[in-house]
Amino acid sequence: MIAMCNRCGFCQVACPTFRATGHEAGVARGRVALLRALREGRLAWSTDLEEPLFACLLCGACTTNCFPAVPTADLIVEAREEYLEKVGRKRIHGLLFEHLLPYPERLRRVARAVAFGKNSGLSGVARALGLLRIFGRDFPRSEKIVGRMPGYALRERFPPGVLEGGGERLRIGYFVGCGMEIMNPVAAEASLGILREAAMEVHILENACCGLPAWSYGDREAARKLAAGNIEILSALPFDRIVTDCSSCAAFLKKYPDLFEPADPLREKANEVAARVRDMVEQVVSAPPPRSKEAGRIIVTYHDPCHASRGQDLVAEPRKILAALPGVEYRELPEADWCCGGAGSYALSHFDTAMKILERKIDNVEKTGAGVLATSCPACIVQLAYGVRRRNLPIRVCHLSELIRERSAPTG
Amino acid sequence: MDPRFIRRVRKIVGKEHVRCGPTDLEVYSYDGSLARGRPGAVAFPADTQETAALVRAASEAGVACVPRGFGTNLSGGSIPPDDGLVICLTRLNRILSIRPDRRCARVQTGVTNLELQNALAPLGFFYAPDPASQKVATLGGNVGENSGGPRCVKHGVTKNHVLGMEVVLPDGEAVRVGGEALDPPGYDLCGILVGSEGTLGIVTEVTVRILPLAESVVTLLAVYDRVADAARSVSGIIAEGIVPASLEMMDAPVMRAVEESCPCGYPLDAAAVLIIEVDGPAVGLKEQAERIRRICASEGCRQVREAGDTEERDRLWAGRRGAFGAIARLAPGYLVADCTVPRTKLPEALERVRLIAQGHQLAHGNVFHAGDGNLHPLLFFDSRDPDQLDRVRRAGREIMKECVELGGTITGEHGVGIEKLEAMRLIFSEEDLDAQRAVRQAFDPEGRFNPGKAVPGVARERPVVTSPPRASADDTAWMPETVEEACAIVTRAFRDGTALLPEGGGHWRTFGNIMERGLPILRSAGLASIVEYDPPNQTIRVQAGIPLADLQEALRPNRQWLPIRPFPGARGAILVGSMVALGACGPERMRYGAPRDLLLGLRFVSGTGRLVSTGGKVVKNVAGYDLGRLLAGSAGTLGFLTELTLRLSSLPECCRAVRGWGLLAEVASAAAELLRSNIEPTFVTASPLNGTTSGKGKQTDLEHWRILVGLEGFGETVEAQAERCAGLLADKGLEAEATEDYPVLDGPFSDHDRSMDRSPFLLRADLPLDKVACFVEEAASAIHPEHIFADFGCGRVRGGLTRLTEDAWDGLCGCIGRLDGHLLLEKAPDAFKKRRDVYGPFQPAWKVIHRIKDAMDPKGIFSPGRLPGRK
Ligand SMILES: Cc1cc2nc3c(=O)[nH]c(=O)nc-3n(C[C@H](O)[C@H](O)[C@H](O)COP(=O)(O)OP(=O)(O)OC[C@H]3O[C@@H](n4cnc5c(N)ncnc54)[C@H](O)[C@@H]3O)c2cc1C
Ligand code: SF4
Ligand code: SF4
């Protein structure tokens, strides 16, 4: 795949890190050239590679603009794995991926601690996780963000188990993403409401982190372990659908089969699970909630999370949903599918670049004149909300589910 | 790399804008080509000053430099010299100004082509060059390579649209050349810098021409069962007098690849398709499309489909733009060749390409700019396999050779770079190359800018510059009848160090700062034959001494012409060579371009008596420096022109002038509105209503003016345009006058307009388009012109004056400076010339002009003293 790159440079137009830094090492062509130089022995594995490898957002925008469709994001993840092996990993990541993420209960505890600012020692762990974005980015610098952190996690209010729904037949498993659970329990609650309208039963699952952060970091072993655990939980019950309102989780759950060798028995199971996974967006399109009669007029725009647009090809669907909501004037966001810079550990380890990317995004949001900016990934929400706050803009950043719930007429 | 140098570079641009780690150097080792090199450091300057400082530092440290945009060129142009400094201009990414009223935009060179287009579109304007790589190609790169694109068949390439620039020269000095006003004094420096692949200067800012978007567009897809039929239709369409906005061709392998990767509606069972687009005023467009249909059908086309709506049109274009890409999915590597052949040779060229590819067992496909004859055969291979790489390189060389044999050139738009360096010798002799090397030496005597690119080898001899030449005692006049004779005369003059004054009709003998002082004259009138006329290709090769009228006469039977008319101020026989040498033309330039835009190739006797060729006979050509641009407008100071290859047009069916009169301000406002509209006039001019006959005898009434708008082309279109135009004039409060057809070759201008050169002073002012009336008011009224003529479409005012004091001239110079324009006295008495430079006060760019003069005419034998600064 590396050899497929013909150095045409077309990825430059799409790559957010390149647009922010203007440096060739920050674009797919350059990253792929480095991988090629490594293969061909012109370059040795060293810490020099950390920046070009780990600054990639894995957003996939390059591949969309690449004639031969060089899968840079996948190549980078592979390379990160090799980097960790050959150059070394940070101990703190092991701590995170092996001792925190697999245990939702521990994660919630950490979150609570951080929320109340009690245990600053944890912030180091959180930061290294790349999960600090979940707790509010740039923790040490912005007490305000922490102050606004919800004081509870979703499953503290809605413990794992079965909730009755108003629909017929359909049994839905609700996969709780870390970001939704900790940073956005209100939106998660809205999602639950929507699901209960449509289903006979909604199961709140006792799942752990989907594994995406570990996978992105190049720790594929840790990602596989997390996936294996979740696959057990998800295949235990015969759900018709497994729905999650985090587009990143949804995209990664759909990718589970790729994590395992064809011979691995888990692959078959992963296939079965993946076939039933639905992004909340897909769920709503297939079963639109009833429209509420009265709704104030608002102007809404929408940001495509990378994991929805390129990850799952969900581009038309969210727009369709928004345009159909009562009282909503939908306006298209320029460069809507450009990564917001919040991907993974990004905003933390590459603060300046991430902020430049965010500035561009927020400029575009302002151009639309929208009062509401909706999206479907909790990491994006945190990042975008931060961008809006930095400029004191009167714009509400929220999850699609919240808007849908507010503008539908609950039957029960 | 020397750490002291790095430290200095850091100091200039700031630490974070210098990179020199191993990974950094790796990612700046390549561009879009197959070549590579390893730089010593990469610097990202923020502006012109930092760029200049970097160049100075490099020059002092003896480090080679290469400017780089986004590194997408396909010839190795931005491959760094080993251990050299890459100067990456991506931080210069601001659009500085967009002036629809001046049809100009000023842009830093790190801005991409598409970013500029996107900024222009909402204003109803566009920038014509549109390389397929436009979203990732910087304007600096476009300038470096003289890029073209599908739209260039109608509008020309980058060179035809760059008016001015700020450029950092190899010695670290930043100078402005050109600007919003046309024809800056002396040589066309922009013309030589565009396409110089970063070897002559680093351009940090460009001023480009922008044009109003066409009113309407029709897109056709013509489907063929035989490639040759499609290729023949191409010249058929052009020969019919249709100037399509784009005329692209795609063959079966490429269509299959496109359809596989994304279905765009191309027929899979066809051998080839043409995508033909015509644009312009809505009326008459359907009829043009109908003509195209007929031509295609007569060449054996199976079907012509018209895109029903924008969506279908976009789909067709998406397929065309994505073609390279679709191909890229088939093989892990491909080489794009970039040869141009005369359009009529397309069928043969395609066949030869097929045989070459077959001979080397390489799969190939074709997708290219057929209207320009610019082929892009794509050869597929696996770059990891050295044997395949070798075969593909050999095939590439053979293709170039065959195309040259067919009368074409080695590169149409991608540049020479490293990859085609040796192939330059296929089309140029050592003498030709020496002339190009001389230009390089004039700019970069140390050879530190992008060494090893663009022109192979270094100058073989460096003649010592001597000056000034001796004027011979007698006023001899030579009129050679053969080129050999001309060479012998110049060689003798070179040996003896005596001056020569090349001339055509003799009318412009004292052009520039030259005075009447009996210099030996070298006439071109003895070289007056037509060498080769190729009607279907619309090109002609003529000797320099042929009169314009004779040339037009010879073209007329084929309903063709050289779209230049006897211009205001011209008198007597105009010889084609001197017209080109002076860059002289009339207001129809707005539509058809200046002589240099129509000049495809040139032969001249150089300052050392050698016969030098440049360019060729194809319409798109970026092989080597464009010496033609330098010679066109050089007014006989760089060489004696012997032979020119010119691009012709079909005669317009109809030429109609719309007139109206009113106050100067009303006329100016109507002109401005016309320039913003999509009416597409051929010229917009005005002159005072009452000529020279006002009460005080020889004084012109400068209050009341008559506007004259020319519309040329197909009958239906002209008629509709004339109507719109008349309406527009009325809206602006002008009194309507009769609309009138005028003769194609002579044009509509009155004898009065043309006779202004009887005045002892002939003044020319070039201005930004919106400043014409301003100049007339501020300046012209102070000097009481006897005649005056305003060309709004080109931003030019010409005046014939009975007297001009030095004080008045100095005042004019000040005034024109404030208006961002420049002046030239095309004619002035010796007494005046003794005290003032006819080009006005000194400008820094003149130093470059003088260096070029020294390098190309080391003994200064040609027209000594004529240039700005009296060189
Ligand atoms: C898929 C593909 C399609 C293409 N299609 C076309 C096409 O249709 N038409 C076409 O003409 N080209 C085409 N190209 C070639 C290429 O995109 C153009 O040559 C483009 O203009 C290069 O721009 P760049 O910014 O990448 O310049 P670079 O590659 O960085 O530089 C090009 C040259 O210009 C010089 N240069 C760069 N900046 C400056 C400056 N500021 N001042 C002076 N010199 C400078 C460099 O030294 C180098 O010699 C295509 C390329 C690709 C990969
Ligand atoms: S995945 Fe995104 S950040 Fe990474 S190279 Fe591609 S476009 Fe750039
Ligand atoms: S777009 Fe694809 S092929 Fe082109 S440089 Fe980028 S990664 Fe390589």
PDB file of C-alpha atoms in Angstrom, chain A residues 1 3-13 18-19 21-25 27 29-31 33-34 36-37 40 42-43 46 48-49 51-52 65-69 360, chain B residues 19 22-24 26-28 30-34 36 44 68 70-72 88 90 112 115 132-133 135-136 321-322 324-326 328-334 382-384:
ATOM      1  CA  MET A   1       0.000   0.000   0.000  1.00  0.00           C
ATOM      2  CA  ALA A   3       4.090   1.981  -2.866  1.00  0.00           C
ATOM      3  CA  MET A   4       0.689   3.071  -4.181  1.00  0.00           C
ATOM      4  CA  CYS A   5       1.448   6.643  -3.170  1.00  0.00           C
ATOM      5  CA  ASN A   6       2.595   8.456  -6.284  1.00  0.00           C
ATOM      6  CA  ARG A   7       3.407  11.694  -4.450  1.00  0.00           C
ATOM      7  CA  CYS A   8       0.735  13.670  -6.276  1.00  0.00           C
ATOM      8  CA  GLY A   9       0.165  15.730  -3.151  1.00  0.00           C
ATOM      9  CA  PHE A  10      -3.612  15.789  -3.447  1.00  0.00           C
ATOM     10  CA  CYS A  11      -3.951  14.837   0.206  1.00  0.00           C
ATOM     11  CA  GLN A  12      -2.560  18.243   1.160  1.00  0.00           C
ATOM     12  CA  VAL A  13      -5.829  19.943   0.520  1.00  0.00           C
ATOM     13  CA  PHE A  18      -1.073  20.010   7.073  1.00  0.00           C
ATOM     14  CA  ARG A  19      -3.414  22.954   6.740  1.00  0.00           C
ATOM     15  CA  THR A  21       1.255  23.413  10.123  1.00  0.00           C
ATOM     16  CA  GLY A  22       2.074  23.646   6.409  1.00  0.00           C
ATOM     17  CA  HIS A  23       4.772  21.086   7.041  1.00  0.00           C
ATOM     18  CA  GLU A  24       5.206  18.109   4.776  1.00  0.00           C
ATOM     19  CA  ALA A  25       5.780  15.777   7.741  1.00  0.00           C
ATOM     20  CA  VAL A  27       0.533  15.325   5.621  1.00  0.00           C
ATOM     21  CA  ARG A  29       2.276  12.100   1.488  1.00  0.00           C
ATOM     22  CA  GLY A  30       5.042  12.919   3.952  1.00  0.00           C
ATOM     23  CA  ARG A  31       3.968  10.331   6.488  1.00  0.00           C
ATOM     24  CA  ALA A  33       7.203   8.775   2.493  1.00  0.00           C
ATOM     25  CA  LEU A  34       8.655   8.304   5.962  1.00  0.00           C
ATOM     26  CA  ARG A  36       8.737   4.080   2.830  1.00  0.00           C
ATOM     27  CA  ALA A  37      12.104   5.498   3.914  1.00  0.00           C
ATOM     28  CA  GLU A  40      13.939   1.074   2.405  1.00  0.00           C
ATOM     29  CA  ARG A  42      17.032   5.406   4.539  1.00  0.00           C
ATOM     30  CA  LEU A  43      15.739   6.226   7.983  1.00  0.00           C
ATOM     31  CA  SER A  46      13.918   6.984  16.501  1.00  0.00           C
ATOM     32  CA  ASP A  48      12.276  11.854  15.554  1.00  0.00           C
ATOM     33  CA  LEU A  49       9.337   9.877  14.237  1.00  0.00           C
ATOM     34  CA  GLU A  51       5.847  13.827  15.897  1.00  0.00           C
ATOM     35  CA  PRO A  52       4.991  12.798  12.329  1.00  0.00           C
ATOM     36  CA  ASN A  65      -8.894  12.742  -1.610  1.00  0.00           C
ATOM     37  CA  CYS A  66      -6.341  10.197  -2.709  1.00  0.00           C
ATOM     38  CA  PHE A  67      -6.724   8.687  -6.167  1.00  0.00           C
ATOM     39  CA  PRO A  68      -5.182   5.333  -5.286  1.00  0.00           C
ATOM     40  CA  ALA A  69      -6.927   5.512  -1.895  1.00  0.00           C
ATOM     41  CA  ARG A 360     -10.596  27.150  11.296  1.00  0.00           C
TER      42      ARG A 360
ATOM     43  CA  ARG B  19      13.617  22.225   9.884  1.00  0.00           C
ATOM     44  CA  PRO B  22      16.445  13.542   9.420  1.00  0.00           C
ATOM     45  CA  THR B  23      12.684  13.122   9.026  1.00  0.00           C
ATOM     46  CA  ASP B  24      12.309  16.694   7.828  1.00  0.00           C
ATOM     47  CA  GLU B  26      13.378  13.024   4.067  1.00  0.00           C
ATOM     48  CA  VAL B  27       9.983  14.595   3.468  1.00  0.00           C
ATOM     49  CA  TYR B  28      11.453  17.432   1.445  1.00  0.00           C
ATOM     50  CA  TYR B  30      10.771  14.575  -3.407  1.00  0.00           C
ATOM     51  CA  ASP B  31       8.073  16.235  -5.455  1.00  0.00           C
ATOM     52  CA  GLY B  32       5.471  14.849  -7.865  1.00  0.00           C
ATOM     53  CA  SER B  33       8.164  13.450 -10.162  1.00  0.00           C
ATOM     54  CA  LEU B  34      10.304  10.350  -9.853  1.00  0.00           C
ATOM     55  CA  ARG B  36      14.857  12.947  -5.468  1.00  0.00           C
ATOM     56  CA  PHE B  44       9.515  28.731   5.820  1.00  0.00           C
ATOM     57  CA  ARG B  68       9.043  25.236  -3.304  1.00  0.00           C
ATOM     58  CA  PHE B  70       3.407  22.343  -2.599  1.00  0.00           C
ATOM     59  CA  GLY B  71       5.858  20.183  -4.516  1.00  0.00           C
ATOM     60  CA  THR B  72       3.348  18.721  -6.963  1.00  0.00           C
ATOM     61  CA  CYS B  88       9.124  26.768   1.168  1.00  0.00           C
ATOM     62  CA  THR B  90       3.494  27.998   1.943  1.00  0.00           C
ATOM     63  CA  THR B 112      -3.319  27.725  -4.125  1.00  0.00           C
ATOM     64  CA  GLU B 115      -8.221  29.222  -3.152  1.00  0.00           C
ATOM     65  CA  ALA B 132      -6.009  19.709 -12.803  1.00  0.00           C
ATOM     66  CA  SER B 133      -3.940  19.960  -9.633  1.00  0.00           C
ATOM     67  CA  LYS B 135      -6.471  22.475  -5.287  1.00  0.00           C
ATOM     68  CA  VAL B 136      -2.909  21.609  -4.306  1.00  0.00           C
ATOM     69  CA  ARG B 321     -10.297  15.479 -13.318  1.00  0.00           C
ATOM     70  CA  GLY B 322     -10.218  12.183 -11.520  1.00  0.00           C
ATOM     71  CA  PHE B 324      -5.118  10.337 -13.371  1.00  0.00           C
ATOM     72  CA  GLY B 325      -6.420   9.098 -10.090  1.00  0.00           C
ATOM     73  CA  ALA B 326      -8.582   6.393 -11.451  1.00  0.00           C
ATOM     74  CA  ALA B 328      -3.508   5.280 -10.207  1.00  0.00           C
ATOM     75  CA  ARG B 329      -5.682   2.546  -8.778  1.00  0.00           C
ATOM     76  CA  LEU B 330      -4.573   0.233 -11.548  1.00  0.00           C
ATOM     77  CA  ALA B 331      -0.836   0.365 -10.918  1.00  0.00           C
ATOM     78  CA  PRO B 332       1.402   1.495  -8.098  1.00  0.00           C
ATOM     79  CA  GLY B 333       3.111   3.994 -10.345  1.00  0.00           C
ATOM     80  CA  TYR B 334       2.594   5.885 -13.518  1.00  0.00           C
ATOM     81  CA  ASP B 382       5.636  -0.581 -10.533  1.00  0.00           C
ATOM     82  CA  SER B 383       8.190   1.857  -9.186  1.00  0.00           C
ATOM     83  CA  ARG B 384       9.693  -0.831  -6.973  1.00  0.00           C
TER      84      ARG B 384
END
